[in-house]
Amino acid sequence: MCAPDGPREERPVPRSHRTRTPPPVPPIRHALSITRDADFAQWYQEVITEAEMAEESGVRGCMVIKPWGYGIWERIQRTMDDRIKAAGVDNCYFPLFIPLSYFAKEAEHVDGFAKEMAVVTHHRLIADGTGSLVPDPEAELEEPLIVRPTSETVIGAAMARWVQSWRDLPLLTNQWANVVRWEMRTRMFLRTSEFLWQEGHTAHADRDDAMTETLRALEMYREFSHDVLAMPVIAGEKPENERFPGAVATYSIEAMMQDGKALQAGTSHYLGTGFAEAAGITYQSREGEETLCHTTSWGVSTRLIGGVIMTHGDDDGLRVPPAIAPHQIAIIPMLRDDEGDAAILDYCEELRRDLAGLTALGEPLRVLLDKREGKATQKRWAWVKKGMPIILEIGARDVSGGNVSVIRRDRLWREDGKTDFTVMTRDAFVAAAAAELEDIQRSLHDEALARRDANIRRDIADLDGLAAFYGEDVHYPGWVELLWARPTGTELEEVVARLKDLKLTIRNTPLVDGQVEGTCVFTGRPAVERIYVARSY
RNA sequence: CGGGACGUGGCGCAGUCUGGUAGCGCACUCGCUUUGGGAGCGAGGGGUCGCCAGUUCGAAUCUGGCCGUCCCGACCA
């Protein structure tokens, strides 16, 4: 397990030299049956199931996103959309189906996606005589339609119509949509056949302007990931072998999961003039010359939710950063089916109202009074597994004392292995609630950042050292920062192949990078930049 | 797409080898007791055993095909 870590499952062993032997600490009874340490992949599946985020749909690689998972996505959408709009980008919607001929115009692009495209070839079904329906041979489409795996081509066709003059530039568009990629191996949220995302597409007069937009989007993602998802990332440029098909340069944000693997959490591409050429996106310059546009594209997807799970989850389930929690505080009344219940509910409702009037992280607090029938303890553990940032339990004693019982999801256990309840006055809690949520947001971020930095090795100077670090017996190794000479072509292919033997990939070259002095680990030549290598999702 | 494992009430599983009344735990419903830190006891409800064929008097069980899931690999903005 990457260290340092969240709440500890292993606690100090009682010291025998003390005169009075402390009572043995009972093991924590975690809400999940599988720990991260025992089997990270199984743990990940269990979090998704137990937090009721998503489930199998019966369609290969496609998932049903349930209210808690979708609620998180809606929060991501809303907060990201604010940033996109603030940058002057307008939302549009483009068709799900793309004529194959559009796609075929950009050679590298079609090569990159050909093996994973869903294709529509017929528009009608017909009875086959045995009670089943089959595509009607009479109804074959003249030109197959592909289900969009990404929309550069169809948006490019629109841009070609929309851009005539230098006055039309820059053209800044975005769409929130679903896309389909027929992946060989799927994983909930991380790689599904269908996924939800936003894709920004922009056209510019020249390279500089397009590159500025590419890097603006990347910085938007980096800031979003840190400030909203509490997920630290490294923003940088992908090596040429990892470029988006058809791109001139691809940039990414890379996050470290708790098993040490890297997750590409967002990408931004400078597409040069290739797509503009394929789609005919040209403008007349001030000088009257017909000129090709430079285009960009950038996106983040529901994969971010997988990143949040693997960044913040613990052995009791998910921990949702307050900024993206559909609800930030759950109030659980402890009812006893007697005449005292009405007073408890009144007390809870008034508390809910007072909290909902507050502002935290720049928005009104999202508070849920969980009045559903059922046992308070069961509701509590259900919210723990979902990762509700703060859980309040209100019983008759709290009502008469003017108190609340508070659980902070990010600090669930006390030293003695018991659930950490804090009883405080209602008024004190209301006064502190907003700051408390902001503190949870910050502390989840700091915990993730500390873990990431503790798991990046910077002192490996040769390939043997690299092989040792990623040896068979190493449990969840992190990343390695290396110096290299940025080889290209076949020389790069050799490097990639050598890394592949260790199941490693080059993640990116960090953007903010000072002077580099040293020797390339792969070629022995003077190094020109830093790279991160890691195992990845 | 290759190798492996798997698919049986909502969830987790046994039963399959050796064909013969569909089982268990949790969850759910009802009742009683309990009641501030993941309650106990009792009584119930719920399943065309992934789908389609085949063998058979009889299939969860045997055979074939298909669909889906997980792990490893290949592939993968």
Coordinates of C-alpha atoms (C1' of nucleotides) in Angstrom, one line a residue:
Chain A
M1 CA 0.0 0.0 0.0
C2 CA 1.2 3.4 -0.8
A3 CA 2.1 5.3 2.3
P4 CA 1.3 7.4 4.2
D5 CA -2.3 6.4 4.4
G6 CA -5.7 7.3 5.8
P7 CA -7.3 5.9 8.9
R8 CA -5.1 3.0 10.0
E9 CA -6.5 -0.5 10.2
E10 CA -3.3 -1.6 12.1
R11 CA -3.0 0.1 15.5
P12 CA -0.2 0.2 18.1
V13 CA 0.4 -3.1 19.7
P14 CA -0.2 -2.9 23.5
R15 CA 3.1 -2.6 25.4
S16 CA 3.7 -5.4 27.8
H17 CA 6.2 -3.5 30.0
R18 CA 3.4 -1.3 31.4
T19 CA 2.4 -2.2 34.9
R20 CA -1.3 -2.4 33.9
T21 CA -1.7 -4.2 30.6
P22 CA -4.1 -2.2 28.5
P23 CA -7.1 -4.1 27.3
P24 CA -6.5 -5.7 23.8
V25 CA -7.9 -3.4 21.1
P26 CA -10.5 -5.2 19.1
P27 CA -10.1 -5.2 15.4
I28 CA -12.0 -2.5 13.5
R29 CA -15.0 -3.9 11.9
H30 CA -14.8 -2.2 8.5
A31 CA -17.8 -1.6 6.4
L32 CA -16.3 -3.4 3.4
S33 CA -15.2 -7.0 3.3
I34 CA -12.1 -6.5 1.2
T35 CA -9.3 -4.1 2.1
R36 CA -7.3 -2.1 -0.4
D37 CA -4.2 -3.8 0.8
A38 CA -5.5 -7.3 0.2
D39 CA -6.9 -6.9 -3.4
F40 CA -7.2 -3.4 -4.8
A41 CA -9.2 -4.5 -7.9
Q42 CA -11.7 -6.4 -5.8
W43 CA -11.9 -3.5 -3.3
Y44 CA -12.6 -1.1 -6.1
Q45 CA -15.5 -3.2 -7.3
E46 CA -16.9 -3.5 -3.8
V47 CA -16.8 0.2 -3.3
I48 CA -18.8 0.8 -6.4
T49 CA -21.4 -1.9 -5.4
E50 CA -21.6 -1.0 -1.7
A51 CA -21.7 2.8 -2.3
E52 CA -24.5 2.1 -4.9
M53 CA -22.7 4.1 -7.6
A54 CA -23.2 1.9 -10.6
E55 CA -24.0 -1.7 -11.6
E56 CA -23.8 -4.0 -14.5
S57 CA -26.3 -3.5 -17.2
G58 CA -26.2 -6.8 -19.1
V59 CA -24.7 -5.0 -22.1
R60 CA -21.0 -5.7 -22.5
G61 CA -18.9 -3.0 -21.0
C62 CA -21.9 -0.7 -20.3
M63 CA -23.0 0.3 -16.8
V64 CA -26.0 1.7 -15.2
I65 CA -25.0 4.7 -13.2
K66 CA -27.1 4.9 -10.0
P67 CA -28.2 8.1 -8.2
W68 CA -25.2 8.4 -6.0
G69 CA -22.7 7.9 -8.8
Y70 CA -24.7 10.1 -11.2
G71 CA -25.1 12.7 -8.5
I72 CA -21.3 12.9 -8.3
W73 CA -21.1 13.2 -12.1
E74 CA -23.7 16.0 -12.0
R75 CA -21.5 17.9 -9.5
I76 CA -18.5 17.4 -11.7
Q77 CA -20.5 18.6 -14.7
R78 CA -21.8 21.6 -13.0
T79 CA -18.5 22.8 -11.6
M80 CA -16.5 22.0 -14.8
D81 CA -19.2 23.6 -16.9
D82 CA -18.8 26.8 -14.9
R83 CA -15.1 26.9 -15.7
I84 CA -15.6 26.1 -19.4
K85 CA -18.2 28.9 -19.8
A86 CA -16.0 31.3 -17.8
A87 CA -13.3 30.7 -20.5
G88 CA -15.7 31.9 -23.2
V89 CA -16.5 28.5 -24.6
D90 CA -20.1 27.8 -25.7
N91 CA -21.9 24.5 -25.3
C92 CA -23.4 22.8 -28.4
Y93 CA -24.7 19.4 -29.3
F94 CA -23.6 17.3 -32.3
P95 CA -25.0 14.1 -33.6
L96 CA -24.3 10.7 -32.1
F97 CA -23.8 9.2 -35.6
I98 CA -21.0 10.1 -37.8
P99 CA -20.8 9.2 -41.5
L100 CA -17.8 6.8 -42.0
S101 CA -16.5 9.1 -44.8
Y102 CA -16.0 12.0 -42.3
F103 CA -13.9 9.7 -40.2
A104 CA -11.9 8.4 -43.1
K105 CA -10.6 11.9 -44.0
E106 CA -8.0 12.0 -41.3
A107 CA -5.8 8.9 -41.8
E108 CA -4.1 8.7 -38.4
H109 CA -7.3 9.4 -36.7
V110 CA -9.2 6.6 -38.4
D111 CA -6.3 4.2 -37.8
G112 CA -6.3 5.0 -34.1
F113 CA -10.0 4.3 -33.6
A114 CA -10.8 1.8 -36.4
K115 CA -10.5 -1.2 -34.1
E116 CA -13.0 0.0 -31.5
M117 CA -15.8 1.6 -33.4
A118 CA -19.5 0.6 -33.2
V119 CA -21.0 0.7 -36.7
V120 CA -24.6 1.1 -37.8
T121 CA -25.2 -0.6 -41.1
H122 CA -29.0 -1.1 -41.2
H123 CA -32.1 1.0 -40.4
R124 CA -34.7 -1.7 -40.1
L125 CA -35.2 -5.2 -38.7
I126 CA -37.2 -8.0 -40.2
A127 CA -38.6 -11.3 -38.9
D128 CA -36.3 -14.2 -39.7
G129 CA -39.1 -16.8 -39.6
T130 CA -37.9 -18.4 -36.3
G131 CA -39.4 -15.7 -34.1
S132 CA -36.3 -13.5 -34.0
L133 CA -35.5 -10.2 -35.7
V134 CA -32.6 -9.7 -38.0
P135 CA -31.3 -6.6 -39.9
D136 CA -33.3 -6.4 -43.1
P137 CA -30.9 -6.9 -46.0
E138 CA -33.1 -4.5 -48.0
A139 CA -32.5 -1.8 -45.4
E140 CA -28.7 -1.6 -45.5
L141 CA -27.4 2.0 -45.3
E142 CA -25.7 3.3 -48.3
E143 CA -23.0 4.6 -46.1
P144 CA -22.4 3.1 -42.7
L145 CA -22.7 5.4 -39.7
I146 CA -20.3 5.0 -36.8
V147 CA -21.3 5.8 -33.2
R148 CA -19.0 8.6 -32.2
P149 CA -15.9 7.5 -30.3
T150 CA -15.0 11.3 -30.2
S151 CA -16.3 14.1 -32.3
E152 CA -13.4 15.9 -34.0
T153 CA -14.7 15.0 -37.5
V154 CA -18.3 15.9 -37.2
I155 CA -17.6 19.1 -35.3
G156 CA -14.9 19.9 -37.8
A157 CA -17.5 19.7 -40.5
A158 CA -19.6 22.2 -38.7
M159 CA -16.6 24.4 -38.0
A160 CA -15.9 24.5 -41.8
R161 CA -19.4 26.0 -42.3
W162 CA -19.1 28.4 -39.3
V163 CA -15.7 29.8 -40.0
Q164 CA -15.3 32.1 -43.0
S165 CA -13.4 35.1 -41.8
W166 CA -10.6 35.9 -39.3
R167 CA -13.4 37.7 -37.4
D168 CA -15.0 34.3 -36.7
L169 CA -12.0 33.1 -34.7
P170 CA -11.4 31.8 -32.3
L171 CA -14.3 29.5 -32.4
L172 CA -14.7 27.9 -29.0
T173 CA -17.2 25.0 -28.5
N174 CA -17.9 22.3 -26.1
Q175 CA -20.4 19.4 -25.8
W176 CA -21.5 17.2 -23.0
A177 CA -22.2 13.9 -24.5
N178 CA -21.8 10.1 -24.5
V179 CA -19.3 8.3 -26.7
V180 CA -18.7 4.7 -27.5
R181 CA -15.4 2.8 -27.8
W182 CA -15.6 -0.9 -28.2
E183 CA -12.9 -1.7 -25.6
M184 CA -11.5 -5.1 -25.2
R185 CA -11.4 -5.0 -21.5
T186 CA -13.7 -2.8 -19.5
R187 CA -13.8 -1.6 -15.9
M188 CA -16.5 0.4 -14.2
F189 CA -15.9 4.1 -14.7
L190 CA -12.3 3.6 -15.8
R191 CA -12.9 2.1 -19.2
T192 CA -16.5 1.4 -20.3
S193 CA -17.7 0.9 -23.8
E194 CA -20.0 3.8 -23.5
F195 CA -19.0 6.8 -21.3
L196 CA -20.0 10.3 -20.5
W197 CA -17.7 13.2 -21.0
Q198 CA -17.3 16.7 -22.2
E199 CA -15.3 17.4 -25.3
G200 CA -14.1 20.9 -26.1
H201 CA -13.3 21.7 -29.7
T202 CA -11.8 25.0 -30.8
A203 CA -10.5 26.6 -33.9
H204 CA -7.9 29.3 -34.1
A205 CA -6.1 31.6 -36.5
D206 CA -2.6 30.4 -35.8
R207 CA -0.5 27.9 -33.9
D208 CA 0.2 30.2 -30.9
D209 CA -3.4 30.9 -30.2
A210 CA -4.3 27.2 -30.5
M211 CA -1.5 26.2 -28.3
T212 CA -2.5 28.8 -25.7
E213 CA -6.0 27.3 -25.7
T214 CA -4.6 23.7 -25.4
L215 CA -2.6 24.7 -22.3
R216 CA -5.5 26.8 -20.9
A217 CA -7.7 23.7 -21.0
L218 CA -4.9 21.6 -19.4
E219 CA -4.5 24.1 -16.6
M220 CA -8.3 24.2 -16.1
Y221 CA -8.2 20.5 -15.6
R222 CA -5.3 20.6 -13.2
E223 CA -6.9 23.3 -11.1
F224 CA -10.3 21.5 -11.2
S225 CA -8.7 18.2 -10.2
H226 CA -6.9 19.8 -7.2
D227 CA -9.6 22.2 -6.0
V228 CA -12.7 20.3 -6.7
L229 CA -11.8 16.6 -6.8
A230 CA -9.0 17.0 -4.2
M231 CA -7.0 14.8 -6.5
P232 CA -3.4 16.0 -7.1
V233 CA -2.2 15.6 -10.6
I234 CA 0.9 16.1 -12.7
A235 CA 0.2 18.2 -15.8
G236 CA 2.5 17.5 -18.7
E237 CA 3.0 16.5 -22.3
K238 CA 2.6 12.9 -23.5
P239 CA 5.4 11.3 -25.4
E240 CA 4.9 11.0 -29.1
N241 CA 3.9 7.3 -28.9
E242 CA 1.0 8.2 -26.6
R243 CA -0.4 11.0 -28.7
F244 CA -4.1 11.2 -29.6
P245 CA -4.5 9.8 -33.2
G246 CA -4.0 12.8 -35.5
A247 CA -2.7 15.2 -32.8
V248 CA 0.5 17.2 -33.1
A249 CA 0.9 17.4 -29.3
T250 CA -1.1 15.7 -26.5
Y251 CA -1.1 16.9 -22.9
S252 CA -2.5 15.1 -19.9
I253 CA -3.1 15.3 -16.2
E254 CA -2.0 12.2 -14.4
A255 CA -3.1 11.1 -10.9
M256 CA -1.7 8.5 -8.7
M257 CA -4.1 5.9 -7.4
Q258 CA -3.7 4.2 -4.0
D259 CA -2.2 1.1 -5.6
G260 CA 0.5 3.3 -7.1
K261 CA -0.8 3.1 -10.6
A262 CA -1.3 6.2 -12.8
L263 CA -4.6 7.3 -14.1
Q264 CA -4.8 9.6 -17.1
A265 CA -7.5 11.9 -15.8
G266 CA -7.9 14.4 -18.6
T267 CA -6.3 15.3 -21.9
S268 CA -5.8 18.3 -24.1
H269 CA -4.6 18.1 -27.7
Y270 CA -3.1 20.6 -30.1
L271 CA -4.3 19.2 -33.4
G272 CA -2.3 21.4 -35.7
T273 CA -3.9 21.9 -39.1
G274 CA -4.5 18.2 -39.9
F275 CA -8.2 18.1 -38.9
A276 CA -8.7 21.6 -40.5
E277 CA -7.3 20.3 -43.7
A278 CA -9.5 17.1 -43.6
A279 CA -12.7 19.1 -42.8
G280 CA -11.9 22.2 -44.8
I281 CA -11.8 24.6 -41.8
T282 CA -10.3 27.7 -43.4
Y283 CA -10.7 31.4 -43.0
Q284 CA -9.9 34.5 -45.0
S285 CA -7.2 36.5 -43.2
R286 CA -7.0 40.2 -42.9
E287 CA -4.8 40.1 -45.9
G288 CA -7.4 38.2 -47.8
E289 CA -5.6 34.9 -47.9
E290 CA -7.4 31.6 -47.5
T291 CA -5.8 30.1 -44.4
L292 CA -6.1 26.8 -42.5
C293 CA -7.2 26.9 -38.9
H294 CA -5.3 25.4 -36.1
T295 CA -7.6 23.3 -33.9
T296 CA -7.6 21.8 -30.4
S297 CA -9.7 19.3 -28.5
W298 CA -9.8 18.5 -24.8
G299 CA -11.9 16.3 -22.5
V300 CA -12.6 14.7 -19.2
S301 CA -15.0 11.8 -18.6
T302 CA -16.8 9.7 -16.0
R303 CA -13.4 8.2 -15.6
L304 CA -12.8 11.0 -13.1
I305 CA -15.2 9.2 -10.8
G306 CA -13.0 6.1 -10.9
G307 CA -10.1 8.4 -10.0
V308 CA -12.0 9.9 -7.0
I309 CA -12.8 6.4 -5.8
M310 CA -9.2 5.2 -6.0
T311 CA -7.8 8.4 -4.6
H312 CA -10.1 8.9 -1.6
G313 CA -11.7 5.6 -0.9
D314 CA -10.7 3.6 2.2
D315 CA -11.6 0.3 3.7
D316 CA -15.0 1.6 4.7
G317 CA -16.0 2.6 1.2
L318 CA -15.9 5.9 -0.7
R319 CA -15.0 9.3 0.8
V320 CA -16.4 12.0 -1.4
P321 CA -14.8 15.4 -1.4
P322 CA -17.4 17.9 -0.2
A323 CA -17.2 19.9 -3.4
I324 CA -18.6 17.0 -5.5
A325 CA -20.7 15.3 -2.8
P326 CA -24.4 15.3 -4.0
H327 CA -25.2 15.9 -0.3
Q328 CA -22.5 17.1 2.1
I329 CA -24.3 16.5 5.4
A330 CA -26.7 13.7 6.2
I331 CA -28.9 14.1 9.3
I332 CA -30.1 10.8 10.7
P333 CA -32.9 11.0 13.3
M334 CA -32.7 8.1 15.8
L335 CA -36.4 7.3 16.1
R336 CA -37.9 5.0 18.6
D337 CA -41.4 4.6 17.3
D338 CA -42.9 6.5 20.2
E339 CA -44.4 9.9 21.0
G340 CA -40.9 11.4 21.3
D341 CA -40.3 11.0 17.5
A342 CA -42.1 14.1 16.5
A343 CA -39.9 16.3 18.6
I344 CA -36.8 14.7 17.2
L345 CA -38.0 15.2 13.6
D346 CA -38.8 18.9 14.3
Y347 CA -35.4 19.4 15.8
C348 CA -33.8 17.7 12.7
E349 CA -35.8 19.8 10.3
E350 CA -34.9 23.0 11.9
L351 CA -31.3 21.9 11.9
R352 CA -31.5 21.1 8.3
R353 CA -33.0 24.5 7.5
D354 CA -30.3 26.3 9.4
L355 CA -27.5 24.3 7.7
A356 CA -29.0 24.7 4.3
G357 CA -28.9 28.5 4.7
L358 CA -25.1 28.4 5.1
T359 CA -22.4 28.7 2.4
A360 CA -19.4 26.4 2.1
L361 CA -16.9 26.1 -0.7
G362 CA -18.7 29.0 -2.4
E363 CA -22.1 27.3 -2.6
P364 CA -25.1 26.7 -0.4
L365 CA -24.7 23.7 1.8
R366 CA -26.3 20.5 0.5
V367 CA -28.0 18.9 3.5
L368 CA -30.1 15.7 3.5
L369 CA -32.5 14.9 6.3
D370 CA -32.8 11.1 6.0
K371 CA -36.3 10.5 7.1
R372 CA -36.7 7.1 5.4
E373 CA -38.1 4.3 7.4
G374 CA -35.4 2.1 8.8
K375 CA -32.8 1.7 11.5
A376 CA -30.5 4.6 12.2
T377 CA -27.5 2.3 12.3
Q378 CA -28.2 0.8 8.9
K379 CA -28.6 4.3 7.5
R380 CA -25.3 5.3 9.1
W381 CA -23.3 2.6 7.5
A382 CA -25.0 3.1 4.2
W383 CA -23.8 6.7 4.3
V384 CA -20.4 5.8 5.5
K385 CA -20.0 3.5 2.5
K386 CA -21.2 6.2 0.1
G387 CA -18.7 8.6 1.6
M388 CA -21.0 11.3 3.0
P389 CA -18.6 13.9 4.3
I390 CA -20.4 14.6 7.6
I391 CA -23.0 12.4 9.2
L392 CA -25.2 13.7 12.1
E393 CA -27.1 11.4 14.3
I394 CA -29.9 13.0 16.4
G395 CA -31.5 11.2 19.3
A396 CA -33.8 12.2 22.1
R397 CA -30.8 13.0 24.3
D398 CA -29.4 15.4 21.7
V399 CA -32.8 17.1 21.4
S400 CA -33.1 17.6 25.2
G401 CA -29.5 18.8 25.5
G402 CA -29.5 20.9 22.4
N403 CA -26.7 18.8 20.9
V404 CA -25.7 16.9 17.8
S405 CA -23.6 13.8 17.3
V406 CA -21.1 14.3 14.5
I407 CA -19.2 11.8 12.4
R408 CA -16.6 13.0 10.0
R409 CA -16.2 10.5 7.2
D410 CA -12.6 11.3 6.7
R411 CA -11.8 10.5 10.3
L412 CA -14.1 7.6 11.0
W413 CA -12.2 5.7 13.7
R414 CA -10.8 6.6 17.1
E415 CA -7.6 5.2 18.5
D416 CA -9.5 2.5 20.4
G417 CA -11.1 1.2 17.3
K418 CA -14.5 2.6 17.9
T419 CA -16.4 4.9 15.6
D420 CA -15.5 8.5 16.3
F421 CA -18.6 10.3 17.4
T422 CA -18.2 13.9 18.6
V423 CA -21.0 15.3 20.6
M424 CA -21.3 19.1 20.5
T425 CA -23.9 21.7 20.8
R426 CA -26.1 22.3 17.9
D427 CA -25.2 25.9 17.7
A428 CA -21.5 25.2 17.8
F429 CA -21.9 22.7 15.0
V430 CA -23.9 25.1 12.8
A431 CA -21.3 27.8 13.4
A432 CA -18.5 25.4 12.4
A433 CA -20.2 23.4 9.7
A434 CA -19.0 25.3 6.6
A435 CA -15.4 25.5 7.9
E436 CA -15.6 21.8 8.7
L437 CA -16.6 20.9 5.2
E438 CA -13.8 23.0 3.8
D439 CA -11.4 21.3 6.2
I440 CA -12.5 17.9 4.9
Q441 CA -12.0 19.1 1.4
R442 CA -8.5 20.3 2.2
S443 CA -7.6 17.3 4.3
L444 CA -8.6 14.8 1.6
H445 CA -6.4 16.8 -0.8
D446 CA -3.5 17.0 1.6
E447 CA -3.6 13.3 2.4
A448 CA -3.6 12.4 -1.3
L449 CA -0.8 14.8 -2.1
A450 CA 1.3 13.5 0.7
R451 CA 0.7 9.9 -0.4
R452 CA 1.6 10.8 -4.0
D453 CA 4.8 12.6 -3.1
A454 CA 5.9 9.8 -0.8
N455 CA 5.5 7.4 -3.6
I456 CA 7.5 9.1 -6.4
R457 CA 11.1 7.9 -6.5
R458 CA 13.5 10.4 -7.9
D459 CA 16.8 8.6 -7.1
I460 CA 16.8 5.9 -9.7
A461 CA 19.6 6.4 -12.1
D462 CA 19.6 3.3 -14.3
L463 CA 17.4 0.6 -15.7
D464 CA 18.5 -2.0 -13.2
G465 CA 17.4 0.3 -10.4
L466 CA 14.1 0.7 -12.3
A467 CA 13.7 -3.1 -12.6
A468 CA 14.4 -3.6 -8.9
F469 CA 11.9 -0.9 -7.9
Y470 CA 9.2 -2.7 -9.9
G471 CA 10.2 -6.2 -8.8
E472 CA 7.8 -9.0 -8.4
D473 CA 7.8 -8.7 -4.6
V474 CA 7.0 -5.0 -4.5
H475 CA 3.5 -4.2 -3.2
Y476 CA 1.9 -1.3 -5.1
P477 CA 5.0 0.5 -6.3
G478 CA 4.5 4.2 -7.1
W479 CA 6.0 6.3 -9.9
V480 CA 9.6 6.9 -10.9
E481 CA 10.8 10.3 -12.1
L482 CA 13.6 9.9 -14.7
L483 CA 15.7 12.1 -16.8
W484 CA 15.8 11.4 -20.5
A485 CA 17.0 12.8 -23.8
R486 CA 13.6 12.7 -25.4
P487 CA 14.4 10.1 -28.0
T488 CA 12.1 9.8 -31.0
G489 CA 11.2 7.3 -33.7
T490 CA 12.7 3.9 -33.5
E491 CA 14.9 4.9 -30.5
L492 CA 11.7 5.8 -28.6
E493 CA 10.1 2.5 -29.6
E494 CA 13.0 0.7 -28.1
V495 CA 12.6 2.6 -24.8
V496 CA 8.8 1.9 -24.8
A497 CA 9.5 -1.8 -25.4
R498 CA 12.0 -1.9 -22.6
L499 CA 9.6 -0.2 -20.2
K500 CA 6.8 -2.6 -21.4
D501 CA 8.8 -5.5 -20.1
L502 CA 8.4 -4.0 -16.7
K503 CA 4.7 -3.3 -17.4
L504 CA 5.6 0.4 -17.3
T505 CA 4.5 3.3 -19.5
I506 CA 5.7 6.9 -19.8
R507 CA 3.1 9.1 -18.3
N508 CA 4.2 12.6 -19.2
T509 CA 6.8 15.3 -19.1
P510 CA 5.8 17.7 -16.4
L511 CA 5.1 21.2 -17.8
V512 CA 6.6 23.2 -15.0
D513 CA 10.2 22.1 -15.1
G514 CA 13.4 23.9 -14.4
Q515 CA 16.7 23.3 -15.9
V516 CA 17.6 19.6 -16.2
E517 CA 21.1 18.4 -15.7
G518 CA 22.0 14.8 -15.9
T519 CA 22.2 11.8 -18.2
C520 CA 19.4 10.1 -20.1
V521 CA 18.7 6.7 -18.4
F522 CA 18.0 5.1 -21.7
T523 CA 20.5 6.6 -24.1
G524 CA 23.3 7.9 -22.0
R525 CA 23.1 11.2 -23.8
P526 CA 22.7 14.5 -21.9
A527 CA 19.1 14.6 -20.5
V528 CA 16.8 17.4 -21.8
E529 CA 13.7 16.8 -19.6
R530 CA 12.1 14.9 -16.8
I531 CA 9.5 12.1 -17.3
Y532 CA 7.3 10.0 -15.1
V533 CA 7.1 6.3 -15.6
A534 CA 4.5 4.2 -13.9
R535 CA 2.1 1.3 -14.3
S536 CA -1.2 2.6 -15.4
Y537 CA -4.9 2.1 -15.8
Chain B
rC1 C1' -9.1 -11.0 -29.0
rG2 C1' -5.9 -15.3 -26.3
rG3 C1' -5.3 -17.9 -21.2
rG4 C1' -7.9 -18.9 -16.5
rA5 C1' -12.2 -18.6 -13.2
rC6 C1' -17.3 -17.8 -13.0
rG7 C1' -23.0 -17.1 -13.9
rU8 C1' -28.3 -20.7 -8.7
rG9 C1' -34.1 -15.3 -4.7
rG10 C1' -31.8 -8.3 -3.9
rC11 C1' -26.4 -9.6 -2.3
rG12 C1' -22.9 -13.6 -1.1
rC13 C1' -22.7 -18.8 -1.7
rA14 C1' -23.6 -24.6 -1.4
rG15 C1' -25.7 -28.2 -4.5
rU16 C1' -23.2 -30.0 -10.6
rC17 C1' -18.2 -34.8 -10.4
rU18 C1' -22.3 -39.5 -9.5
rG19 C1' -29.4 -36.5 -13.5
rG20 C1' -34.7 -37.8 -9.3
rU21 C1' -39.2 -32.4 -4.4
rA22 C1' -34.6 -25.6 -4.9
rG23 C1' -31.0 -25.2 -0.1
rC24 C1' -27.9 -21.9 3.3
rG25 C1' -26.2 -16.9 5.3
rC26 C1' -27.3 -11.8 4.9
rA27 C1' -31.2 -8.6 3.2
rC28 C1' -36.7 -8.3 3.0
rU29 C1' -42.1 -8.9 5.5
rC30 C1' -44.9 -9.8 10.2
rG31 C1' -44.9 -10.4 15.6
rC32 C1' -42.6 -10.0 20.4
rU33 C1' -38.5 -8.2 23.2
rU34 C1' -34.7 -4.6 22.9
rU35 C1' -33.3 0.7 22.3
rG36 C1' -27.0 6.1 22.0
rG37 C1' -23.6 3.4 18.8
rG38 C1' -23.4 -2.3 13.0
rA39 C1' -29.9 -5.8 18.3
rG40 C1' -32.1 -10.8 19.8
rC41 C1' -35.8 -14.6 19.2
rG42 C1' -39.9 -16.6 16.5
rA43 C1' -42.9 -17.0 12.1
rG44 C1' -43.1 -15.9 6.8
rG45 C1' -42.5 -14.2 1.4
rG46 C1' -39.5 -14.4 -2.8
rG47 C1' -35.8 -18.3 -7.5
rU48 C1' -38.5 -20.4 -15.6
rC49 C1' -30.8 -22.3 -11.5
rG50 C1' -27.6 -16.5 -17.6
rC51 C1' -30.0 -17.7 -22.7
rC52 C1' -31.1 -21.3 -26.7
rA53 C1' -30.8 -26.1 -28.5
rG54 C1' -29.8 -31.4 -27.7
rU55 C1' -29.5 -36.2 -24.8
rU56 C1' -33.1 -38.4 -21.2
rC57 C1' -39.1 -41.1 -18.5
rG58 C1' -36.8 -36.9 -15.9
rA59 C1' -31.6 -31.6 -16.5
rA60 C1' -29.3 -26.5 -11.9
rU61 C1' -26.6 -31.2 -12.8
rC62 C1' -24.6 -34.3 -19.0
rU63 C1' -23.4 -32.2 -24.5
rG64 C1' -23.1 -28.1 -28.0
rG65 C1' -23.7 -23.0 -29.2
rC66 C1' -24.4 -18.1 -27.6
rC67 C1' -24.6 -13.9 -23.9
rG68 C1' -22.5 -11.6 -19.6
rU69 C1' -18.9 -10.9 -15.4
rC70 C1' -14.0 -11.0 -12.9
rC71 C1' -8.5 -11.8 -13.1
rC72 C1' -3.9 -12.1 -16.3
rG73 C1' -2.1 -10.8 -21.1
rA74 C1' -2.6 -8.3 -26.0
rC75 C1' -5.1 -3.7 -27.2
rC76 C1' -6.4 1.1 -25.5
rA77 C1' -7.6 9.8 -26.3

